Amino acid sequence: MRHWPAAALFAALALASCGSGSDPRPRAAKPVGEELVGSVAQMAQCSDWNAGTRAQRLATIHDIRRQVNLKDSAVRTPELSDHAAYRVLQSTCGKDFAGSFRLYKLYARAASFAAFAEN
Amino acid sequence: MSKGRRLIVFGAVLGSLALPAAALAHLERPSYWPDPAPDTAVTPPAGGKVPALRSLESAVTGNGPGQVRVVCQGSGGAKSLSLLSASIDKARKHGYRLRPSQPKLHLSRWAAFRLLWENVLLARRCAYSEIQPAVNASHNNDRVVVMPGVYTEPTSRAQPLNDPRCADMTQEDSGGGKTPSYKYQVTCPNDQNLVHIEGRAVPDTPPPSPPLANRQGIPDLGPCVRCNLQLEGTGVVPTDVIIDGASDYESNDPEARPHTFHKHVIVRADRADGFVAHNFTVRGALEHGLYIEETDGYRVDTVKMFWNADYGNLTFTSDHGLYTDCDGMGAGDAVLYPGGAPETGEQADKSFYPDAPRFNTIVRDCDMRGSVLAYSGSMGNAVRITHNNIYGNTAGISTDTISAAGHPGFPADSVQVDNNYIYSNNLELFKANAPVPPAVGILPVGVGIFWAGHNNGNVWGNWIWDNWRNAAFLLSIPNFLVTPEGNVNPGVSCEDPGLSTSCGNRFFWNHLGRVPKGFKAFPELYAFGNHVGGTRGAAPNGVDFWWDEGGTGPVVNNCWFGNDGPDGTEASVTGPGVGDGNDTLPHTCVGSKSSGDPVKVQYLLSCFLAREGELPPEQCDWYTLPPKPGSLSAARKQRAFAKGAREFLETARAKQLEDRIGQLTGIPVPRP
């Protein structure tokens, strides 16, 4: 019994470190892209992504996730982990024609495939 | 796991990847479908039908209903009148076109005189040099008449983005994301918009939080304050009046590309029931040219949309809409996007839509060109797309059933595409320094119609030629990968509870791979280096009807019949695409069931997963234009693809994927 709290804590830390979609921790880095009403989700594009640091990119993913992954009673869009989202965006934004791609569109596409994203 | 069952899941995978990217719309406040009944608190009533266009002559007489406010340039409208005179002279000498694909029109001496005289009379009443103040002064049934000129709206442009005055007027969804509320848009109208039309007052009651699952009826609807508003230009052609959000244009041509953008939306009509837009151009938005939201009754008539980074027109959760004689190019996503169109099709709630089934939106007689997509519409239910010219895009029409948050209406159904010309959509924009920067990717170049997860659709009577990959795609989207927004309808066209999309679609009486007699090529067809294979006689598509066949068994009642191919016979129609050799398109609608095809499903998976391997099915070729149909290289590529695909199915990678699918579906994959 005494092992349960420690196990739970370990699990929580593990989830946080791999970027669970609902991570509520404040982030120091600012997300990349033009901000609209407190969010970059609408406007951030691959050229912004490519110019950002890793921390900024992760902050961008968190911002987009908040916009895309609603949790209303009738809304349950699949989330993409930080790791999977980072990989998708990094891969796509690396193409020389992708500079103007909106990141949220790429994220949402991948998120709907979240069940396969870690394979 | 049976082959067929496995293919269903494969189809799900490909669909889940394809659709959001293909036509994913935008992020917006939680939106609701307006009450489709007319609002009788206004006389004449607002909404309930497509509003009629009021003539310019009636603006001059002032007989109403409503008041007319005139916007012009120069002292007493002198500059506008000078611009009009030049436009009239040009039209008289050379004729004029409303759309590039159409023949020139002639402006008679009498019509020219009348137009000039009407403008002279209107100029006497001109009291505004910018459009927004005229809109602000307007009330229900009023008109804002804009005389020729380029309107940059300097006062609007000077308004700050993210205005601190409205910082506390955002609407927070349950995910923690913030979006500008209706109150935000009304209070800071030019924060994002060059021209903002507030159709209804902001009510005392805030919007419900979290949003309601039932999206029928706007819960925080105020009374009409600018319903039945008509915004119109007074020139010969729409480009005589340009509402402009950009600068640094490459030339003075109305279609010249801008390099600096100043506002996100050019004209936003919000809850503006009965809104009419007529005879002007919206140009140069950071996002959308003409944005119509939560509106019952609207008409976009003879409007051009140039160089808007996302959508030329974005209409969302709006009813009783008509687009006619419009023209758009330079969109980074789609020229037209009527997204979240109401459920007035086969799944209509008759208590809310008593006159259903009916089309809620009609797109007719428009040119959609020179963009990533001509038309898009996530959850776009019951839209009719008819008598349009769709050419020179990366892909033509895309309607899908997966979308980001804020798109109610799953699954999309009852769209009709009829009597259009859909041709030469071979524009390569997925390359460095593309002439039109694409805002959306993961789309196959060279496709006429890209349908994913649609039910009860009709595609008939169209001429579809010279699309080098496919005339039409049809994909299936099983439910376990879809988590739509708002209430979910069961997908009445399908029979399997686990698969509620891509059933009951009919493709018939279309003409494939052949240019209609009398067709004449025109310069805009070749814009941005678009590839044109033929402009007369046979001009084949890569494959006419590509179908994933991924819904074996449960995907029912899809059919293709009565179509004719390049030689005028049904035998020359191609489809459903290179596969395992057992590839057929059902001719009979009732009772047809798909049989599945692992070869092409795997090909799609490789595109959507962006995890490319060694064999052809693992190498996504969607970003480059296929070889010209009928060429030796096209045949060679097809052979190599089929061979490689069969080899792939024997690899460990294919089996690994099957295992994952088995885990997700709970259906174990049998192993030898």
mmCIF file of C-alpha atoms in Angstrom, chain B residues 321-599:
data_model
loop_
_atom_site.group_PDB
_atom_site.id
_atom_site.type_symbol
_atom_site.label_atom_id
_atom_site.label_comp_id
_atom_site.label_asym_id
_atom_site.label_seq_id
_atom_site.Cartn_x
_atom_site.Cartn_y
_atom_site.Cartn_z
ATOM 1 C CA GLY B 321 -26.614 31.464 -48.383
ATOM 2 C CA LEU B 322 -25.889 32.144 -52.021
ATOM 3 C CA TYR B 323 -22.639 32.769 -53.815
ATOM 4 C CA THR B 324 -23.097 33.819 -57.394
ATOM 5 C CA ASP B 325 -20.858 35.281 -60.088
ATOM 6 C CA CYS B 326 -17.901 35.390 -57.749
ATOM 7 C CA ASP B 327 -14.229 35.048 -58.571
ATOM 8 C CA GLY B 328 -11.232 34.322 -56.383
ATOM 9 C CA MET B 329 -7.536 33.595 -56.565
ATOM 10 C CA GLY B 330 -4.387 33.694 -54.465
ATOM 11 C CA ALA B 331 -5.831 31.872 -51.435
ATOM 12 C CA GLY B 332 -3.368 29.954 -49.294
ATOM 13 C CA ASP B 333 -6.128 27.550 -48.342
ATOM 14 C CA ALA B 334 -9.407 27.786 -50.285
ATOM 15 C CA VAL B 335 -11.099 30.454 -52.368
ATOM 16 C CA LEU B 336 -14.484 29.632 -50.847
ATOM 17 C CA TYR B 337 -15.111 27.905 -47.558
ATOM 18 C CA PRO B 338 -18.665 27.486 -46.336
ATOM 19 C CA GLY B 339 -17.717 25.485 -43.260
ATOM 20 C CA GLY B 340 -19.922 24.048 -40.567
ATOM 21 C CA ALA B 341 -22.860 24.389 -42.929
ATOM 22 C CA PRO B 342 -26.112 23.455 -41.164
ATOM 23 C CA GLU B 343 -27.539 19.963 -40.931
ATOM 24 C CA THR B 344 -30.295 20.508 -43.460
ATOM 25 C CA GLY B 345 -29.569 17.318 -45.368
ATOM 26 C CA GLU B 346 -30.427 13.720 -44.685
ATOM 27 C CA GLN B 347 -29.821 14.085 -40.944
ATOM 28 C CA ALA B 348 -31.832 17.227 -40.383
ATOM 29 C CA ASP B 349 -33.708 17.709 -37.146
ATOM 30 C CA LYS B 350 -37.141 18.425 -38.571
ATOM 31 C CA SER B 351 -38.215 20.225 -35.421
ATOM 32 C CA PHE B 352 -35.577 22.869 -36.127
ATOM 33 C CA TYR B 353 -35.489 22.627 -39.930
ATOM 34 C CA PRO B 354 -39.112 21.843 -40.836
ATOM 35 C CA ASP B 355 -38.455 22.392 -44.565
ATOM 36 C CA ALA B 356 -35.529 19.962 -44.708
ATOM 37 C CA PRO B 357 -34.079 18.340 -46.627
ATOM 38 C CA ARG B 358 -32.896 21.384 -48.506
ATOM 39 C CA PHE B 359 -29.651 22.976 -49.570
ATOM 40 C CA ASN B 360 -28.590 25.637 -47.094
ATOM 41 C CA THR B 361 -25.880 27.099 -49.322
ATOM 42 C CA ILE B 362 -25.574 27.380 -53.079
ATOM 43 C CA VAL B 363 -22.349 28.174 -54.878
ATOM 44 C CA ARG B 364 -22.995 28.892 -58.527
ATOM 45 C CA ASP B 365 -21.406 30.622 -61.486
ATOM 46 C CA CYS B 366 -18.110 31.309 -59.758
ATOM 47 C CA ASP B 367 -14.491 31.039 -60.871
ATOM 48 C CA MET B 368 -12.229 29.479 -58.256
ATOM 49 C CA ARG B 369 -8.624 29.458 -59.364
ATOM 50 C CA GLY B 370 -4.970 29.978 -58.618
ATOM 51 C CA SER B 371 -5.134 28.722 -55.030
ATOM 52 C CA VAL B 372 -4.280 25.662 -52.980
ATOM 53 C CA LEU B 373 -7.946 24.703 -53.001
ATOM 54 C CA ALA B 374 -10.841 26.073 -54.964
ATOM 55 C CA TYR B 375 -13.485 25.096 -52.452
ATOM 56 C CA SER B 376 -13.320 23.601 -49.012
ATOM 57 C CA GLY B 377 -15.829 22.931 -46.306
ATOM 58 C CA SER B 378 -15.231 20.936 -43.155
ATOM 59 C CA MET B 379 -18.539 19.542 -41.987
ATOM 60 C CA GLY B 380 -20.084 21.282 -44.951
ATOM 61 C CA ASN B 381 -23.560 19.779 -45.031
ATOM 62 C CA ALA B 382 -26.115 20.173 -47.798
ATOM 63 C CA VAL B 383 -24.224 22.601 -50.024
ATOM 64 C CA ARG B 384 -24.895 22.688 -53.743
ATOM 65 C CA ILE B 385 -21.936 23.549 -55.974
ATOM 66 C CA THR B 386 -23.145 24.144 -59.485
ATOM 67 C CA HIS B 387 -22.180 25.711 -62.805
ATOM 68 C CA ASN B 388 -18.791 26.881 -61.583
ATOM 69 C CA ASN B 389 -15.409 26.944 -63.295
ATOM 70 C CA ILE B 390 -12.769 25.349 -61.089
ATOM 71 C CA TYR B 391 -9.289 25.409 -62.594
ATOM 72 C CA GLY B 392 -5.640 26.024 -61.996
ATOM 73 C CA ASN B 393 -5.555 25.034 -58.316
ATOM 74 C CA THR B 394 -3.518 22.413 -56.520
ATOM 75 C CA ALA B 395 -6.819 20.625 -55.949
ATOM 76 C CA GLY B 396 -10.409 21.570 -56.686
ATOM 77 C CA ILE B 397 -13.239 20.754 -54.302
ATOM 78 C CA SER B 398 -12.598 19.305 -50.869
ATOM 79 C CA THR B 399 -15.333 18.448 -48.423
ATOM 80 C CA ASP B 400 -14.420 16.487 -45.329
ATOM 81 C CA THR B 401 -15.892 15.180 -42.174
ATOM 82 C CA ILE B 402 -12.994 15.653 -39.797
ATOM 83 C CA SER B 403 -12.069 19.029 -38.488
ATOM 84 C CA ALA B 404 -10.614 20.940 -35.630
ATOM 85 C CA ALA B 405 -12.563 22.192 -32.700
ATOM 86 C CA GLY B 406 -15.575 24.314 -33.422
ATOM 87 C CA HIS B 407 -16.981 22.458 -36.400
ATOM 88 C CA PRO B 408 -20.349 20.959 -35.628
ATOM 89 C CA GLY B 409 -22.161 18.774 -38.109
ATOM 90 C CA PHE B 410 -20.540 15.330 -38.149
ATOM 91 C CA PRO B 411 -20.733 13.536 -40.457
ATOM 92 C CA ALA B 412 -20.912 15.804 -43.482
ATOM 93 C CA ASP B 413 -23.632 14.803 -45.880
ATOM 94 C CA SER B 414 -25.865 15.710 -48.777
ATOM 95 C CA VAL B 415 -23.482 17.881 -50.792
ATOM 96 C CA GLN B 416 -24.254 18.067 -54.490
ATOM 97 C CA VAL B 417 -21.667 18.892 -57.142
ATOM 98 C CA ASP B 418 -23.334 19.246 -60.497
ATOM 99 C CA ASN B 419 -22.809 20.799 -63.903
ATOM 100 C CA ASN B 420 -19.420 22.293 -63.131
ATOM 101 C CA TYR B 421 -16.316 22.530 -65.268
ATOM 102 C CA ILE B 422 -13.461 21.147 -63.155
ATOM 103 C CA TYR B 423 -10.224 21.137 -65.123
ATOM 104 C CA SER B 424 -6.461 21.449 -65.146
ATOM 105 C CA ASN B 425 -6.039 21.591 -61.387
ATOM 106 C CA ASN B 426 -2.333 20.936 -61.673
ATOM 107 C CA LEU B 427 -0.838 23.895 -59.889
ATOM 108 C CA GLU B 428 2.388 23.064 -58.098
ATOM 109 C CA LEU B 429 2.510 25.096 -54.915
ATOM 110 C CA PHE B 430 4.421 22.665 -52.756
ATOM 111 C CA LYS B 431 7.769 23.984 -53.802
ATOM 112 C CA ALA B 432 10.172 26.622 -52.558
ATOM 113 C CA ASN B 433 9.113 30.215 -53.220
ATOM 114 C CA ALA B 434 5.689 29.191 -54.434
ATOM 115 C CA PRO B 435 3.794 31.981 -56.209
ATOM 116 C CA VAL B 436 0.914 31.469 -53.764
ATOM 117 C CA PRO B 437 2.189 30.585 -50.281
ATOM 118 C CA PRO B 438 0.261 27.505 -49.129
ATOM 119 C CA ALA B 439 -1.229 27.702 -45.652
ATOM 120 C CA VAL B 440 -2.310 24.087 -45.753
ATOM 121 C CA GLY B 441 -0.461 20.990 -46.844
ATOM 122 C CA ILE B 442 -0.998 17.258 -47.108
ATOM 123 C CA LEU B 443 -2.962 17.527 -50.277
ATOM 124 C CA PRO B 444 -2.393 15.672 -53.506
ATOM 125 C CA VAL B 445 -1.516 17.888 -56.446
ATOM 126 C CA GLY B 446 -3.606 17.297 -59.549
ATOM 127 C CA VAL B 447 -7.033 16.398 -58.159
ATOM 128 C CA GLY B 448 -10.480 17.643 -59.127
ATOM 129 C CA ILE B 449 -12.614 16.545 -56.152
ATOM 130 C CA PHE B 450 -11.257 15.306 -52.827
ATOM 131 C CA TRP B 451 -14.012 13.873 -50.684
ATOM 132 C CA ALA B 452 -13.248 12.260 -47.394
ATOM 133 C CA GLY B 453 -15.864 10.876 -45.165
ATOM 134 C CA HIS B 454 -18.882 12.260 -46.937
ATOM 135 C CA ASN B 455 -22.324 10.686 -47.080
ATOM 136 C CA ASN B 456 -25.236 10.870 -49.471
ATOM 137 C CA GLY B 457 -23.365 13.037 -51.949
ATOM 138 C CA ASN B 458 -24.217 13.477 -55.579
ATOM 139 C CA VAL B 459 -21.633 14.306 -58.214
ATOM 140 C CA TRP B 460 -23.340 14.514 -61.572
ATOM 141 C CA GLY B 461 -23.338 16.266 -64.887
ATOM 142 C CA ASN B 462 -19.872 17.731 -64.464
ATOM 143 C CA TRP B 463 -17.137 18.011 -67.070
ATOM 144 C CA ILE B 464 -13.939 16.977 -65.334
ATOM 145 C CA TRP B 465 -10.803 16.898 -67.436
ATOM 146 C CA ASP B 466 -7.055 17.273 -67.367
ATOM 147 C CA ASN B 467 -6.519 16.760 -63.642
ATOM 148 C CA TRP B 468 -3.297 14.818 -63.797
ATOM 149 C CA ARG B 469 -3.766 12.706 -60.696
ATOM 150 C CA ASN B 470 -7.494 12.108 -60.328
ATOM 151 C CA ALA B 471 -10.838 13.519 -61.293
ATOM 152 C CA ALA B 472 -12.341 12.524 -57.942
ATOM 153 C CA PHE B 473 -11.230 10.895 -54.683
ATOM 154 C CA LEU B 474 -13.573 9.179 -52.246
ATOM 155 C CA LEU B 475 -12.244 8.085 -48.874
ATOM 156 C CA SER B 476 -13.866 6.595 -45.800
ATOM 157 C CA ILE B 477 -13.524 7.678 -42.189
ATOM 158 C CA PRO B 478 -14.407 5.097 -39.552
ATOM 159 C CA ASN B 479 -15.659 6.551 -36.309
ATOM 160 C CA PHE B 480 -13.032 5.345 -33.907
ATOM 161 C CA LEU B 481 -10.584 7.911 -35.192
ATOM 162 C CA VAL B 482 -13.068 10.745 -35.293
ATOM 163 C CA THR B 483 -14.042 12.901 -32.362
ATOM 164 C CA PRO B 484 -16.249 15.585 -33.764
ATOM 165 C CA GLU B 485 -17.730 18.641 -32.105
ATOM 166 C CA GLY B 486 -21.247 19.201 -30.895
ATOM 167 C CA ASN B 487 -23.961 16.637 -31.227
ATOM 168 C CA VAL B 488 -23.094 13.697 -33.420
ATOM 169 C CA ASN B 489 -25.521 12.263 -35.882
ATOM 170 C CA PRO B 490 -25.475 8.582 -36.621
ATOM 171 C CA GLY B 491 -24.572 8.638 -40.286
ATOM 172 C CA VAL B 492 -27.832 7.333 -41.580
ATOM 173 C CA SER B 493 -26.425 6.388 -44.962
ATOM 174 C CA CYS B 494 -24.274 3.665 -43.464
ATOM 175 C CA GLU B 495 -25.221 0.397 -41.868
ATOM 176 C CA ASP B 496 -22.331 -0.383 -39.544
ATOM 177 C CA PRO B 497 -22.394 1.503 -36.209
ATOM 178 C CA GLY B 498 -18.622 1.746 -36.274
ATOM 179 C CA LEU B 499 -18.459 3.335 -39.670
ATOM 180 C CA SER B 500 -20.736 6.252 -40.388
ATOM 181 C CA THR B 501 -19.095 7.994 -43.317
ATOM 182 C CA SER B 502 -18.587 7.458 -47.026
ATOM 183 C CA CYS B 503 -21.859 5.773 -47.790
ATOM 184 C CA GLY B 504 -24.535 6.475 -50.333
ATOM 185 C CA ASN B 505 -22.448 8.615 -52.666
ATOM 186 C CA ARG B 506 -23.364 8.657 -56.317
ATOM 187 C CA PHE B 507 -21.217 9.731 -59.268
ATOM 188 C CA PHE B 508 -23.182 9.776 -62.490
ATOM 189 C CA TRP B 509 -23.634 11.423 -65.861
ATOM 190 C CA ASN B 510 -20.243 13.078 -65.659
ATOM 191 C CA HIS B 511 -17.962 13.611 -68.636
ATOM 192 C CA LEU B 512 -14.401 12.619 -67.877
ATOM 193 C CA GLY B 513 -11.175 13.373 -69.667
ATOM 194 C CA ARG B 514 -12.769 15.308 -72.482
ATOM 195 C CA VAL B 515 -12.929 19.037 -73.125
ATOM 196 C CA PRO B 516 -16.446 20.257 -73.871
ATOM 197 C CA LYS B 517 -17.038 21.617 -77.327
ATOM 198 C CA GLY B 518 -16.790 25.347 -77.534
ATOM 199 C CA PHE B 519 -14.414 25.639 -74.614
ATOM 200 C CA LYS B 520 -11.836 28.350 -75.136
ATOM 201 C CA ALA B 521 -8.661 28.626 -73.133
ATOM 202 C CA PHE B 522 -7.878 31.962 -71.480
ATOM 203 C CA PRO B 523 -4.743 33.408 -69.875
ATOM 204 C CA GLU B 524 -5.739 32.851 -66.239
ATOM 205 C CA LEU B 525 -5.855 29.102 -66.842
ATOM 206 C CA TYR B 526 -2.065 29.172 -67.105
ATOM 207 C CA ALA B 527 -1.473 31.483 -64.139
ATOM 208 C CA PHE B 528 1.470 30.755 -61.856
ATOM 209 C CA GLY B 529 2.782 28.148 -64.303
ATOM 210 C CA ASN B 530 -0.226 25.861 -64.039
ATOM 211 C CA HIS B 531 0.159 22.768 -66.194
ATOM 212 C CA VAL B 532 -2.453 22.449 -68.919
ATOM 213 C CA GLY B 533 -2.469 19.190 -70.820
ATOM 214 C CA GLY B 534 -5.137 19.924 -73.376
ATOM 215 C CA THR B 535 -7.786 22.482 -74.215
ATOM 216 C CA ARG B 536 -9.716 20.594 -76.874
ATOM 217 C CA GLY B 537 -10.648 16.997 -77.563
ATOM 218 C CA ALA B 538 -9.386 14.339 -75.185
ATOM 219 C CA ALA B 539 -7.615 15.591 -72.062
ATOM 220 C CA PRO B 540 -7.569 12.625 -69.693
ATOM 221 C CA ASN B 541 -7.356 12.690 -65.938
ATOM 222 C CA GLY B 542 -4.757 10.488 -64.249
ATOM 223 C CA VAL B 543 -7.437 8.187 -62.853
ATOM 224 C CA ASP B 544 -11.003 9.358 -63.137
ATOM 225 C CA PHE B 545 -12.559 7.945 -59.978
ATOM 226 C CA TRP B 546 -10.206 6.956 -57.210
ATOM 227 C CA TRP B 547 -11.875 5.117 -54.334
ATOM 228 C CA ASP B 548 -10.200 3.676 -51.271
ATOM 229 C CA GLU B 549 -12.556 0.706 -51.046
ATOM 230 C CA GLY B 550 -11.469 0.837 -47.437
ATOM 231 C CA GLY B 551 -14.843 0.257 -45.961
ATOM 232 C CA THR B 552 -15.352 -3.310 -46.991
ATOM 233 C CA GLY B 553 -18.783 -4.508 -46.037
ATOM 234 C CA PRO B 554 -20.018 -1.639 -43.909
ATOM 235 C CA VAL B 555 -19.415 0.987 -46.580
ATOM 236 C CA VAL B 556 -22.491 0.704 -48.694
ATOM 237 C CA ASN B 557 -24.464 2.155 -51.534
ATOM 238 C CA ASN B 558 -21.716 4.053 -53.311
ATOM 239 C CA CYS B 559 -22.014 3.911 -57.071
ATOM 240 C CA TRP B 560 -20.629 5.186 -60.328
ATOM 241 C CA PHE B 561 -22.814 4.958 -63.402
ATOM 242 C CA GLY B 562 -23.644 6.657 -66.656
ATOM 243 C CA ASN B 563 -20.336 8.502 -66.867
ATOM 244 C CA ASP B 564 -18.407 8.735 -70.110
ATOM 245 C CA GLY B 565 -14.678 8.910 -70.658
ATOM 246 C CA PRO B 566 -12.272 10.398 -73.178
ATOM 247 C CA ASP B 567 -13.707 8.444 -76.116
ATOM 248 C CA GLY B 568 -17.279 9.242 -75.168
ATOM 249 C CA THR B 569 -18.072 5.800 -73.796
ATOM 250 C CA GLU B 570 -18.436 4.482 -70.287
ATOM 251 C CA ALA B 571 -15.782 1.894 -71.027
ATOM 252 C CA SER B 572 -13.098 4.540 -71.138
ATOM 253 C CA VAL B 573 -13.798 5.789 -67.622
ATOM 254 C CA THR B 574 -10.972 4.763 -65.311
ATOM 255 C CA GLY B 575 -11.122 3.776 -61.647
ATOM 256 C CA PRO B 576 -11.032 2.938 -58.808
ATOM 257 C CA GLY B 577 -7.247 3.161 -59.041
ATOM 258 C CA VAL B 578 -4.366 0.718 -59.294
ATOM 259 C CA GLY B 579 -4.647 -1.869 -56.577
ATOM 260 C CA ASP B 580 -4.496 -5.575 -56.039
ATOM 261 C CA GLY B 581 -6.050 -6.437 -59.359
ATOM 262 C CA ASN B 582 -9.565 -6.801 -58.038
ATOM 263 C CA ASP B 583 -10.519 -3.195 -58.692
ATOM 264 C CA THR B 584 -14.045 -2.301 -59.661
ATOM 265 C CA LEU B 585 -16.418 0.606 -59.308
ATOM 266 C CA PRO B 586 -19.954 -0.513 -58.428
ATOM 267 C CA HIS B 587 -22.542 0.553 -60.980
ATOM 268 C CA THR B 588 -25.524 -0.346 -58.849
ATOM 269 C CA CYS B 589 -26.220 1.971 -55.966
ATOM 270 C CA VAL B 590 -28.558 0.067 -53.706
ATOM 271 C CA GLY B 591 -26.812 -2.797 -52.015
ATOM 272 C CA SER B 592 -23.319 -2.081 -53.284
ATOM 273 C CA LYS B 593 -20.517 -2.892 -50.880
ATOM 274 C CA SER B 594 -16.823 -2.165 -51.112
ATOM 275 C CA SER B 595 -14.309 -4.969 -51.366
ATOM 276 C CA GLY B 596 -11.147 -3.310 -50.122
ATOM 277 C CA ASP B 597 -7.750 -2.928 -51.638
ATOM 278 C CA PRO B 598 -4.607 -3.075 -49.498
ATOM 279 C CA VAL B 599 -2.341 -1.739 -52.214
#
